Coordinates of C-alpha atoms in Angstrom, one line a residue:
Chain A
X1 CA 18.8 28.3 -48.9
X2 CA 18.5 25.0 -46.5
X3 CA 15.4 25.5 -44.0
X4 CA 16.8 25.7 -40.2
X5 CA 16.5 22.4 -38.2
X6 CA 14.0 22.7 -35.1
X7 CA 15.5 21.6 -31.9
X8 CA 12.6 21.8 -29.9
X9 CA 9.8 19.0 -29.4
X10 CA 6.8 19.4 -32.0
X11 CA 4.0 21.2 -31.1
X12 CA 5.6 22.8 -27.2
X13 CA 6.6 25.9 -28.3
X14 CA 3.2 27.0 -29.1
X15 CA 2.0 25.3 -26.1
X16 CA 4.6 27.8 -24.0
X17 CA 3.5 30.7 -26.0
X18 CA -0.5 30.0 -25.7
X19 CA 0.2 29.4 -21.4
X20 CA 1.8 32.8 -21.3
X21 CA -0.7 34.8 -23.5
X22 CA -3.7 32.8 -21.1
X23 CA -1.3 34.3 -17.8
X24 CA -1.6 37.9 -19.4
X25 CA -5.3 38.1 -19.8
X26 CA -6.2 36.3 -16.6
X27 CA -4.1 38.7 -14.8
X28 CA -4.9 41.7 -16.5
X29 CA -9.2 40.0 -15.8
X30 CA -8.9 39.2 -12.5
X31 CA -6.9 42.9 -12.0
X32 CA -9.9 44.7 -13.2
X33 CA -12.1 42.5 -11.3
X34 CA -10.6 42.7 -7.7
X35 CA -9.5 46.7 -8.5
X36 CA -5.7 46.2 -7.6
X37 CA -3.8 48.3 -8.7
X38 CA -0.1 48.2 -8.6
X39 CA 0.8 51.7 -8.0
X40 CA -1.3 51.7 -4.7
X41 CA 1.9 49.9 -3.0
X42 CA 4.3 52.4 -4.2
X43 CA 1.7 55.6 -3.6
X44 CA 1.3 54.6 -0.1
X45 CA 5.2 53.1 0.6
X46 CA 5.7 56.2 2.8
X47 CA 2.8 55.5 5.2
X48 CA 3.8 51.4 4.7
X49 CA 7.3 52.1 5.8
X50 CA 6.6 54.6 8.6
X51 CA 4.4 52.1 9.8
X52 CA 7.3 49.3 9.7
X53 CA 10.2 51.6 10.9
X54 CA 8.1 53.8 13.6
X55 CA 5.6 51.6 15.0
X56 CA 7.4 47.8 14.2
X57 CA 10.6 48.7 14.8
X58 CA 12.7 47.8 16.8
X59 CA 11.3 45.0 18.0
X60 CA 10.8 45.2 21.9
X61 CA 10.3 42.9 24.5
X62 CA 6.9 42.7 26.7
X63 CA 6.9 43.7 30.4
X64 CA 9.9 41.6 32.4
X65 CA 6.4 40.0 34.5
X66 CA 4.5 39.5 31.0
X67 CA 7.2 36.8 29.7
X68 CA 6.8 33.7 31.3
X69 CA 3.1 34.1 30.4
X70 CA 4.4 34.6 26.6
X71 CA 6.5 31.6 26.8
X72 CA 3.7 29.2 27.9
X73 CA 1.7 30.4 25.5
X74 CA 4.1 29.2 23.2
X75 CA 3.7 26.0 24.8
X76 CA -0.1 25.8 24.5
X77 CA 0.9 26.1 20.3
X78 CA 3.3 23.5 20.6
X79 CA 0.8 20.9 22.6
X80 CA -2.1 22.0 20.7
X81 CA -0.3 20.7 17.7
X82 CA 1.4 18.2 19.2
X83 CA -1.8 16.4 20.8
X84 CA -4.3 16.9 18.1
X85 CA -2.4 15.7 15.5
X86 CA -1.5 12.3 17.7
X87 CA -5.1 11.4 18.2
X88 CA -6.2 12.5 14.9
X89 CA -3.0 9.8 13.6
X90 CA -4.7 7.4 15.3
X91 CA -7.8 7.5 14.6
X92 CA -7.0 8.4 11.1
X93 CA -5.0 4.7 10.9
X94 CA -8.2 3.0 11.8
X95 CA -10.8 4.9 9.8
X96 CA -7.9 4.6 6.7
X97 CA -8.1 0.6 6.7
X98 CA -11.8 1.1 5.4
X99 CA -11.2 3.8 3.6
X100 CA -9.2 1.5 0.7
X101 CA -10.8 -0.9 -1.1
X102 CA -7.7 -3.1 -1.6
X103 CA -7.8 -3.9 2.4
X104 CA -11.5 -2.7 3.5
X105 CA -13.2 -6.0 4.5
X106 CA -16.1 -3.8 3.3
X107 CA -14.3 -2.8 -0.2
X108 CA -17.4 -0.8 -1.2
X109 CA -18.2 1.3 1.8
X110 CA -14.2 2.4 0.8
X111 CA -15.8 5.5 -1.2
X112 CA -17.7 6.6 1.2
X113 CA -15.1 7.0 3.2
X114 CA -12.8 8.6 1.5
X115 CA -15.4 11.0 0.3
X116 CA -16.5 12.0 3.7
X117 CA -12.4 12.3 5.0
X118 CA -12.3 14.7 1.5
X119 CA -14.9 16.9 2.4
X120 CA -13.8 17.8 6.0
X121 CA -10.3 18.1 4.3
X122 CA -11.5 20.9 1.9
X123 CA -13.3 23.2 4.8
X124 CA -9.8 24.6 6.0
X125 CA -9.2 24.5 9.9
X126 CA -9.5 28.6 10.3
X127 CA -13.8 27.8 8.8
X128 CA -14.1 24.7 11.5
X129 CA -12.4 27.2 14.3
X130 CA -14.8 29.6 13.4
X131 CA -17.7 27.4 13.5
X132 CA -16.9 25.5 16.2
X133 CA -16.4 28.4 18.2
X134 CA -19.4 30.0 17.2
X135 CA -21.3 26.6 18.8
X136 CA -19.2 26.0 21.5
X137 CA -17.1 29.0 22.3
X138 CA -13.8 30.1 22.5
X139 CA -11.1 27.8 24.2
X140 CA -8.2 25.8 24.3
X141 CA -10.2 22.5 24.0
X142 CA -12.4 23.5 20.9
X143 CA -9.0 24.9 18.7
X144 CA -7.8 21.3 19.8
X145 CA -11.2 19.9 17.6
X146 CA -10.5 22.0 15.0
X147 CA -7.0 20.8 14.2
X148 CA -7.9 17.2 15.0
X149 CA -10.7 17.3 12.7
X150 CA -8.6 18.5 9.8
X151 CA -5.4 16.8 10.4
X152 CA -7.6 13.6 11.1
X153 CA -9.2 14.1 7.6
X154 CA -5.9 14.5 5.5
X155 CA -4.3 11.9 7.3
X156 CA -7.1 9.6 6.3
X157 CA -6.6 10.6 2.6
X158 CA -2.6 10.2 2.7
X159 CA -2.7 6.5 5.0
X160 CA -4.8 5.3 2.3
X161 CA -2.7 6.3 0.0
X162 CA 0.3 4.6 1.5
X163 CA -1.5 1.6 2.1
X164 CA -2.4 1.2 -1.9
X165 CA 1.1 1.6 -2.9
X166 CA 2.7 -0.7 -0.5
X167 CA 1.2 -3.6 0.4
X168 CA -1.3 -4.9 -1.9
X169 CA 1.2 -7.9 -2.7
X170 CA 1.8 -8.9 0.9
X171 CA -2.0 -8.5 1.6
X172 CA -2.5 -11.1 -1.1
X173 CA -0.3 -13.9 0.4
X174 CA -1.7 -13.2 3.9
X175 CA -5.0 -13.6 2.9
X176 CA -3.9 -16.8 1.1
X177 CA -2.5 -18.4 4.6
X178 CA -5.7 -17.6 5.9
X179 CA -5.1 -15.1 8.0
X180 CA -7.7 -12.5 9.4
X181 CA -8.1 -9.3 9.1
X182 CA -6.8 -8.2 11.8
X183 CA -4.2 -10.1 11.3
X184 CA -3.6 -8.9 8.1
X185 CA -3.4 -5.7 9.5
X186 CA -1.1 -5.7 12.3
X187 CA 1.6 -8.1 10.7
X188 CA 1.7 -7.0 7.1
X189 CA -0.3 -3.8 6.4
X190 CA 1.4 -1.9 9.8
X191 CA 5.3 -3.2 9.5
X192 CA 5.2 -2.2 5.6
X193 CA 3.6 1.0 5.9
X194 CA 4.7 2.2 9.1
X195 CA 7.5 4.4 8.2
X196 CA 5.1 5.9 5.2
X197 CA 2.6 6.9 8.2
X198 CA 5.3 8.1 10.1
X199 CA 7.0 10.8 7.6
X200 CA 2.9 11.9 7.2
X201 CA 2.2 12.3 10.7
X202 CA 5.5 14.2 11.2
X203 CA 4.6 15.8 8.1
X204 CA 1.2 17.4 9.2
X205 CA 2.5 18.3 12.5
X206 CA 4.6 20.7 10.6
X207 CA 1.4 21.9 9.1
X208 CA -0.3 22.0 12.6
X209 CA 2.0 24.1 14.4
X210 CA 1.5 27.1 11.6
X211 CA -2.8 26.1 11.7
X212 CA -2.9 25.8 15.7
X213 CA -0.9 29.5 15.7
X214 CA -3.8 31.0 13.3
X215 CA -6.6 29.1 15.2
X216 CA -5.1 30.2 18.4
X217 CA -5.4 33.8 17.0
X218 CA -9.2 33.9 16.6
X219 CA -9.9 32.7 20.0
X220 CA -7.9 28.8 20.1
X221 CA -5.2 30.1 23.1
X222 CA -2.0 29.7 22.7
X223 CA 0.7 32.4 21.5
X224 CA -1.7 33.2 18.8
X225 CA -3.7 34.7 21.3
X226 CA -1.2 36.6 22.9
X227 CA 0.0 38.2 19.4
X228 CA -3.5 39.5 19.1
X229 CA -3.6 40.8 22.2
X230 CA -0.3 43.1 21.5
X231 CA -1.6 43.9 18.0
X232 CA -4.9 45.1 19.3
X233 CA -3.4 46.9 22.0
X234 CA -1.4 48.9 19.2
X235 CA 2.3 47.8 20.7
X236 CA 3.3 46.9 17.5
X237 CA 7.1 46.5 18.7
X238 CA 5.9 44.1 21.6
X239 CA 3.8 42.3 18.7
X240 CA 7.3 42.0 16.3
X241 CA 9.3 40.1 19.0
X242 CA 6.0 37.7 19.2
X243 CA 6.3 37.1 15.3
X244 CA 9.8 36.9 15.6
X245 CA 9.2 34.0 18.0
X246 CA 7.1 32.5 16.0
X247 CA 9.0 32.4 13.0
X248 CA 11.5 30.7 15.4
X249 CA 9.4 27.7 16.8
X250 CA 8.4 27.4 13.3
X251 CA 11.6 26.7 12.0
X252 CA 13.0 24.6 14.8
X253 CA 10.1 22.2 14.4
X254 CA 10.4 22.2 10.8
X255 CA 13.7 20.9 11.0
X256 CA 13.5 18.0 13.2
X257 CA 10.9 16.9 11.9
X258 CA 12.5 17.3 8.7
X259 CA 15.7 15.5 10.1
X260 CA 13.5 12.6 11.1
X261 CA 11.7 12.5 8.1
X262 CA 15.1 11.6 6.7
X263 CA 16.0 9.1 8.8
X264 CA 12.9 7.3 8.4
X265 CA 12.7 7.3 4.9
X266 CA 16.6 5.6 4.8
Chain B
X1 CA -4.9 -41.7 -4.5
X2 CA -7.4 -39.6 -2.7
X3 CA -8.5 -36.6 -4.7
X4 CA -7.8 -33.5 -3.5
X5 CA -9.2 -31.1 -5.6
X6 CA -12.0 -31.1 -8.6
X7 CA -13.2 -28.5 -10.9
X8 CA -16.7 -28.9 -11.8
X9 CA -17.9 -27.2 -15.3
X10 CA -16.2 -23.8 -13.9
X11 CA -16.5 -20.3 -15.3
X12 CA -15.5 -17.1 -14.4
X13 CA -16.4 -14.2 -16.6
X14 CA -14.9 -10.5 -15.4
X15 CA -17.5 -8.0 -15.0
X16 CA -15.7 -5.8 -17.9
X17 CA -16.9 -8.8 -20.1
X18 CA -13.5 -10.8 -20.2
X19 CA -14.2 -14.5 -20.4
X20 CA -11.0 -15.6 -18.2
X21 CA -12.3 -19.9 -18.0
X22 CA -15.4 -21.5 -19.8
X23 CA -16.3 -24.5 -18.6
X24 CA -13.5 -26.1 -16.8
X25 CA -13.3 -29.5 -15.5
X26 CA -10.0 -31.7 -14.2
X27 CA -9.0 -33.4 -11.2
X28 CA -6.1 -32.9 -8.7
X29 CA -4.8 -36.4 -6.8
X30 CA -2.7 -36.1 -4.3
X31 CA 1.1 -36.4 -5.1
X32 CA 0.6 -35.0 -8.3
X33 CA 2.9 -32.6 -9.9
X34 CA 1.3 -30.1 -12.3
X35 CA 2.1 -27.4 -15.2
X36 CA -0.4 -24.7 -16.0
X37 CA 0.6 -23.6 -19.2
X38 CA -1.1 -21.3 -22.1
X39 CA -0.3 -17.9 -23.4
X40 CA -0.6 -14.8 -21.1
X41 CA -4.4 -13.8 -20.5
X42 CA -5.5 -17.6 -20.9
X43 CA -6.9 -18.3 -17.5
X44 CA -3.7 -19.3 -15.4
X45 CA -3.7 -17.1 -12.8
X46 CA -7.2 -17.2 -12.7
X47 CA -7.0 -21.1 -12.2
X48 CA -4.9 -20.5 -9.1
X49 CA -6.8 -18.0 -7.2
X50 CA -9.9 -19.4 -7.6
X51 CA -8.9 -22.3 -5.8
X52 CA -8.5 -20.2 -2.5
X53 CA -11.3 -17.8 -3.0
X54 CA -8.6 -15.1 -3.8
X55 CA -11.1 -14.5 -7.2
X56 CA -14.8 -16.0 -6.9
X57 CA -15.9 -17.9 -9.9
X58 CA -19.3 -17.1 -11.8
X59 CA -20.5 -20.8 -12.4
X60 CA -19.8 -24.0 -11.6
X61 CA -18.1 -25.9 -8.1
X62 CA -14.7 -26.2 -6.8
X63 CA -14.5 -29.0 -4.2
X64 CA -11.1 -28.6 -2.1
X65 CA -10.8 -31.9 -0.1
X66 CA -14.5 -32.9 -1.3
X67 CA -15.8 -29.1 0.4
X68 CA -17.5 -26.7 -2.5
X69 CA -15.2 -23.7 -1.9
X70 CA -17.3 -20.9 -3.4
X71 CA -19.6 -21.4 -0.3
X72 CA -17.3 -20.6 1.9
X73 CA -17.1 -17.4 4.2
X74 CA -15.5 -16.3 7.2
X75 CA -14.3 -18.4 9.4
X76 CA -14.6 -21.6 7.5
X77 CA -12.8 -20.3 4.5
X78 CA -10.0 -18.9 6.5
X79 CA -9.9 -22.9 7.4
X80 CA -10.2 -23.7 3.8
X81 CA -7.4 -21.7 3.1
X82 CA -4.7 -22.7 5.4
X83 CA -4.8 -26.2 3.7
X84 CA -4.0 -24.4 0.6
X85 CA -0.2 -22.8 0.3
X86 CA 0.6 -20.3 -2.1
X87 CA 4.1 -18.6 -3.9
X88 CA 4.2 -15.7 -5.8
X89 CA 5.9 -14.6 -9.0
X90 CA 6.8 -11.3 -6.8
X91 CA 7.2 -13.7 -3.6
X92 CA 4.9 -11.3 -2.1
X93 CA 6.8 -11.3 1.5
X94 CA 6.5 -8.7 4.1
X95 CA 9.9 -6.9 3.5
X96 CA 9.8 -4.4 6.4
X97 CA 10.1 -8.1 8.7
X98 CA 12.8 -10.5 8.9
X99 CA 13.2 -13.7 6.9
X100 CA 11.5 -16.1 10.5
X101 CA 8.5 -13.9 11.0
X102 CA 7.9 -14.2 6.9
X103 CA 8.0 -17.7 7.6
X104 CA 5.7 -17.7 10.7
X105 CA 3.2 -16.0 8.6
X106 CA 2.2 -19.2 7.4
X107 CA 1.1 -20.4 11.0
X108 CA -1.6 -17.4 11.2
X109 CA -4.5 -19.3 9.8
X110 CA -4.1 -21.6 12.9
X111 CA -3.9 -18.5 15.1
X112 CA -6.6 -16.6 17.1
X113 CA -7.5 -13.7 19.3
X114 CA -4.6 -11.5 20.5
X115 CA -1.5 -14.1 19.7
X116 CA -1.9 -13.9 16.1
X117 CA -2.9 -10.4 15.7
X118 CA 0.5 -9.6 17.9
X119 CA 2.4 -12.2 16.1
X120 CA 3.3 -13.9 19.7
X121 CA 4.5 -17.8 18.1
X122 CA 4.9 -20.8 20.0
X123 CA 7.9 -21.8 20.1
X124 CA 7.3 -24.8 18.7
X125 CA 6.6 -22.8 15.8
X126 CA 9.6 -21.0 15.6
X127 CA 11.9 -23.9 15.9
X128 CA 9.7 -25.9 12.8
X129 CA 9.9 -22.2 11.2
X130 CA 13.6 -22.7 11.5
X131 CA 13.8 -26.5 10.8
X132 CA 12.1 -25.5 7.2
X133 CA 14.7 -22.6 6.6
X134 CA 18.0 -25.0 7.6
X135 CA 16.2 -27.7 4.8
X136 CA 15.8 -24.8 2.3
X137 CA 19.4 -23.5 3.1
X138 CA 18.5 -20.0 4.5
X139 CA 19.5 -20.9 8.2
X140 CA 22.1 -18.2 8.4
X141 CA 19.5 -15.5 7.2
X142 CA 17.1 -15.8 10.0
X143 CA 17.3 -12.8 11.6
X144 CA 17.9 -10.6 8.6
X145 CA 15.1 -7.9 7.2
X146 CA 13.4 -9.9 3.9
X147 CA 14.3 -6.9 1.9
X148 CA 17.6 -7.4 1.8
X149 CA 17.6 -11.0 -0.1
X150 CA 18.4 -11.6 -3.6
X151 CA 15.4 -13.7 -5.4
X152 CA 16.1 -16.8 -5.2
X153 CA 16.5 -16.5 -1.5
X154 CA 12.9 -14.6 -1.6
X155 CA 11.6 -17.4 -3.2
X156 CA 12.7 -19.6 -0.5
X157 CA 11.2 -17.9 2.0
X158 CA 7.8 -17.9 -0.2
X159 CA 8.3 -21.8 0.1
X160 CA 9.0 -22.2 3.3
X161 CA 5.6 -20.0 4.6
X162 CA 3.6 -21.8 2.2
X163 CA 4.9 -25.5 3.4
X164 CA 4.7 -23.8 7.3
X165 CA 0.7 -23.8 6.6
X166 CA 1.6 -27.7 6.2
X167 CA -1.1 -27.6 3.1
X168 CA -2.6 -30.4 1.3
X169 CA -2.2 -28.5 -2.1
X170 CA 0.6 -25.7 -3.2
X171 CA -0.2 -22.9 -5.8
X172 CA 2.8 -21.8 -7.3
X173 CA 1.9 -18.4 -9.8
X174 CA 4.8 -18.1 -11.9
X175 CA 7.5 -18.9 -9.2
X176 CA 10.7 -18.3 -11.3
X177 CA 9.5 -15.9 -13.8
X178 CA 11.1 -13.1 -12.4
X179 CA 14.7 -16.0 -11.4
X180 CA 17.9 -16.2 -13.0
X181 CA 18.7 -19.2 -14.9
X182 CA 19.9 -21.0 -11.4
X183 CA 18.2 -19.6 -9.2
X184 CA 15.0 -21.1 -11.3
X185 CA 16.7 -24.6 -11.4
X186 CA 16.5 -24.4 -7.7
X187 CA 13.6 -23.2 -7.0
X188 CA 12.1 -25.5 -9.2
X189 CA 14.1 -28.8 -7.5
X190 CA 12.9 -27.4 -4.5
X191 CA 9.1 -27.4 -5.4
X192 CA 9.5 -30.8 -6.6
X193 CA 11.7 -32.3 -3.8
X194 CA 9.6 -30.2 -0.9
X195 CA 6.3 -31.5 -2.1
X196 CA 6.9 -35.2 -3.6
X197 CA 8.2 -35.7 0.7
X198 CA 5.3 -34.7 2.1
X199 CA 2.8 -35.9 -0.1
X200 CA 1.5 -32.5 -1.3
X201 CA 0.2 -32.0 -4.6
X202 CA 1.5 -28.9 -6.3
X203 CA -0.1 -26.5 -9.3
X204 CA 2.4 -24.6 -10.9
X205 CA 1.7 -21.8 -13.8
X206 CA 4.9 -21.6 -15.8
X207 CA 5.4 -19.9 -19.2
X208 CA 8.9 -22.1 -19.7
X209 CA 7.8 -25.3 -21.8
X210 CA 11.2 -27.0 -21.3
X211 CA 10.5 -26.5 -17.4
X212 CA 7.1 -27.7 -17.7
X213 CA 8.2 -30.6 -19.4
X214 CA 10.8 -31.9 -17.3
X215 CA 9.4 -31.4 -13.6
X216 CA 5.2 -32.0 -14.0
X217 CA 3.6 -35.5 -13.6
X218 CA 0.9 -34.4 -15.7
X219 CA 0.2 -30.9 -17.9
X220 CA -2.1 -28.8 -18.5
X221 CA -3.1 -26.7 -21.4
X222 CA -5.1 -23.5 -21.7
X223 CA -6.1 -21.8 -24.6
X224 CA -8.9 -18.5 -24.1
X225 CA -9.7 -19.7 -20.6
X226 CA -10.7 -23.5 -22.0
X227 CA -8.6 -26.8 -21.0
X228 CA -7.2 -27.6 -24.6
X229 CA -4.2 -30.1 -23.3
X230 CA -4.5 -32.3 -19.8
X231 CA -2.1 -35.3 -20.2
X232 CA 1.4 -36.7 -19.3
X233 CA 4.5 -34.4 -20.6
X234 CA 5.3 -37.3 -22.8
X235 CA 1.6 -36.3 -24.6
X236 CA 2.3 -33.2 -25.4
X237 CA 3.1 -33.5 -29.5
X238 CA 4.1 -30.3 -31.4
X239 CA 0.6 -29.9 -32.5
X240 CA -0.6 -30.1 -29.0
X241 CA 1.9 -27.2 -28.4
X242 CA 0.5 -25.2 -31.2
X243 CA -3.2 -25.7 -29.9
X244 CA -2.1 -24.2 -26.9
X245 CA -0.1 -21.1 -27.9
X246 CA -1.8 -20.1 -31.3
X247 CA 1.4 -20.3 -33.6
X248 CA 3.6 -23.4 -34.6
X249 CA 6.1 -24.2 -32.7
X250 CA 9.0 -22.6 -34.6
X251 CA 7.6 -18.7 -33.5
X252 CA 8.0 -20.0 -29.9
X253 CA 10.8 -19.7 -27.9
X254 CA 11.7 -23.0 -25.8
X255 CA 14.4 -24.1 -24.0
X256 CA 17.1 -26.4 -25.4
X257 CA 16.0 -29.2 -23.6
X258 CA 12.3 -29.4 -24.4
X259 CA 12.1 -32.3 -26.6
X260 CA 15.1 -34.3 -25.4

């Protein structure tokens, strides 16, 4: 009898085995802990799908006069988005050039930057909504700070980024002609990471037009508003269309900025 | 011949404790032609970039055209470092711009205020910028994005924005280390025909002996960060080869040429 010959890598086997065991007991833990149950779904599908078929379904349209209101509000979202992330891009591309210590002229205030642009990153835009409007009150303007205060902060985190892998090399030989930093900044730094800051910015407006629909919700403007208006008001089928709507600027955005994402990264 | 450049009992030691030059003293005149070599990690690179403040050494003076450099800031060393041109092993271009504003780069140390910063050259500049290219060869590439040249015609461009800065002294890190066999060769008779015209002196760091040996006026050898070799190529005996790298000479690999 000839022992079988192992195919696998040494030693990954057991490392799949122990991960699944681990996803068992956390499950079953954090089950126990939170009191979900599984069956509750099923026990209550009736009531779950009454509630889709009667009261969702089908999806209607809002009053013939309501409409043009809806579709502004759908506008609001789109500029909300739009304009905060914009300003936040550009402020984010000056507060970035400190924030890395390969292009800071003040290398070691670079961590103190970067700290402060990851801890307004990690308080999610819904928390800043909620305390900004608890200081300054509902509105338009104050869902705009919320966005621009988080997009500004992950923006600041991901231009750094781009700037350390690009252009430490060029940086080098402009600093060797004797150039500024200004100079360094606007004729190597920009033209070699432009197209990285580019595919971020269009990257977090895709973010921005999902957050500024959720900030719009509790008390931001926009269509958010309007959804919770119909849900509150219990026309469920009014509320569907809005989602529906939704779902459909979502996806229309997504893909050009997808399609330019593309094209820039060519 | 005016000196250009002197090393004064220099030292830099890293702060993770590496020891990258003890006590280093030579002098550059002008016209002169020299090799850096010494095994990787001996102070070559460290040579270079001290000389423009790119690394700050712990003790000692440099004096660049008879001004100590370490005391330099702002202003005054951007000054410094315009006299000073430098080429990369990784020609270290902009590759998003095109081969004449890679070239123009070199004029931003003269450059001020909102002209630099918006790259708005003379146009004096550009035609010199374009005088250099036609000498180099690279005329017809202009207008093209730098990315899209092979690396010897990188390199070229490396030359011409280091000669645009119309320096007194050129730094050359390991210019053809990352060349083909040609390409090198013409890089290298560039170096030597670009400089020895205009009266600049030139430092090169080179790991290829037979290279070394057949281009410098004068060599250089570095052994743990200390000046082991400084003489004429002729000078440079087997056993002042074996100082430098460590090992006798037949564990090294050198170029047919070397002891022609």
């Amino acid at each position: 009898m000839t022992k079988k010959i192992s195919l696998g890598v040494a030693g990954q086997k057991k490392m799949y085995t122990a991960f699944l065991i681990a996803a068992v007991i956390l499950f079953v833990l954090t089950s126990v802990y939170t009191n979900f149950n599984p069956m509750t779904l099923v026990k209550n599908g009736d009531a779950f799908w009454s509630f889709i078929t009667e009261d969702f379904l089908p999806p209607a349209l809002p009053k013939a006069s309501r409409i043009p209101g809806v579709l502004s509000s759908v506008l609001v979202t789109l500029a909300l988005a739009l304009s905060a992330t914009t300003i936040a891009a550009i402020f984010a591309f000056f507060i970035a050039l400190f924030g890395s210590e390969k292009v800071s002229p003040f290398p070691k205030f670079a961590k103190v930057v970067r700290g402060f642009a990851t801890f307004l990153r990690n308080i999610p835009a819904l928390v800043w909504a909620f305390i900004l409007f608890s200081s300054l009150g509902i509105g338009t303007g104050v869902g705009f700070a919320a966005l621009f205060i988080t997009s500004l902060a992950f923006m600041v985190r991901a231009f750094v980024e781009t700037m350390e892998d690009v252009s430490q090399d060029c940086v080098e030989s402009l600093l060797a002609v004797g150039a500024s930093f200004p100079q360094r900044v606007s004729q190597a730094i920009l033209p070699s990471c432009l197209n990285g800051f580019l595919s971020w910015f269009l990257y977090c407006i895709e973010v921005n037009i999902r957050a500024s629909t959720i900030v719009g919700m509790v008390g931001g403007g926009g269509v958010g508003l309007t959804l919770f208006t119909y849900i509150k008001g219990f026309q469920y089928d009014v509320a569907l269309s809005i989602i529906l709507l939704i779902a459909a600027m979502v996806i229309v955005v997504d893909r050009i900025t997808g399609r330019l994402r593309k094209e820039i990264s060519k | 011949m005016a000196e250009i450049l002197k090393f004064e009992n220099v030292s830099k030691h890293y702060s993770n404790g590496v020891h990258a030059l003890e006590h280093v003293n030579f002098t550059v005149n002008e016209g002169e032609f020299i090799s850096v070599i010494g095994p990787s990690g001996s102070g070559k690179s460290t040579i270079l970039r001290s000389i423009n403040k790119l690394i700050s050494i712990t003790d000692g003076h440099i004096y660049l055209d008879g001004v100590s450099v370490s005391q330099q800031k702002g202003k005054n060393l951007r000054e410094l470092r315009r006299k000073v041109g430098m080429i990369f092993q990784n020609y270290n271009l902009v590759y998003s711009l095109s081969v004449i504003q890679n070239v123009l780069h070199g004029c931003l140390g003269y450059m001020n205020g909102v002209k630099g910063v918006c790259g708005l050259y003379s146009e004096e500049d550009k035609k010199k910028a374009l005088a250099l290219l036609e000498e180099l060869g690279m005329e017809s590439f202009a207008n093209n994005r730098a990315s899209d040249l092979s690396g010897g015609q990188k390199q070229r461009v490396g030359i011409a924005r280091a000669i645009m800065q119309e320096p007194k002294l050129l730094l050359c890190d390991e210019p053809i280390a990352s060349l083909d066999p040609s390409s090198a060769k013409t890089i290298m008779d560039l170096l030597r025909s670009m400089t020895s015209k205009r009266g600049i002196a030139c430092i090169v760091n080179l790991h290829q002996l037979d290279v070394a040996v057949k281009y410098s006026t004068r060599i250089i050898g570095l052994s743990k960060g200390e000046i082991v070799f400084d003489g004429a190529p002729e000078a440079l005996t087997d056993e002042r080869i074996e100082r430098i790298y460590g090992t006798s000479r037949e564990n090294l690999m050198i170029g047919a040429s070397a002891n022609d």
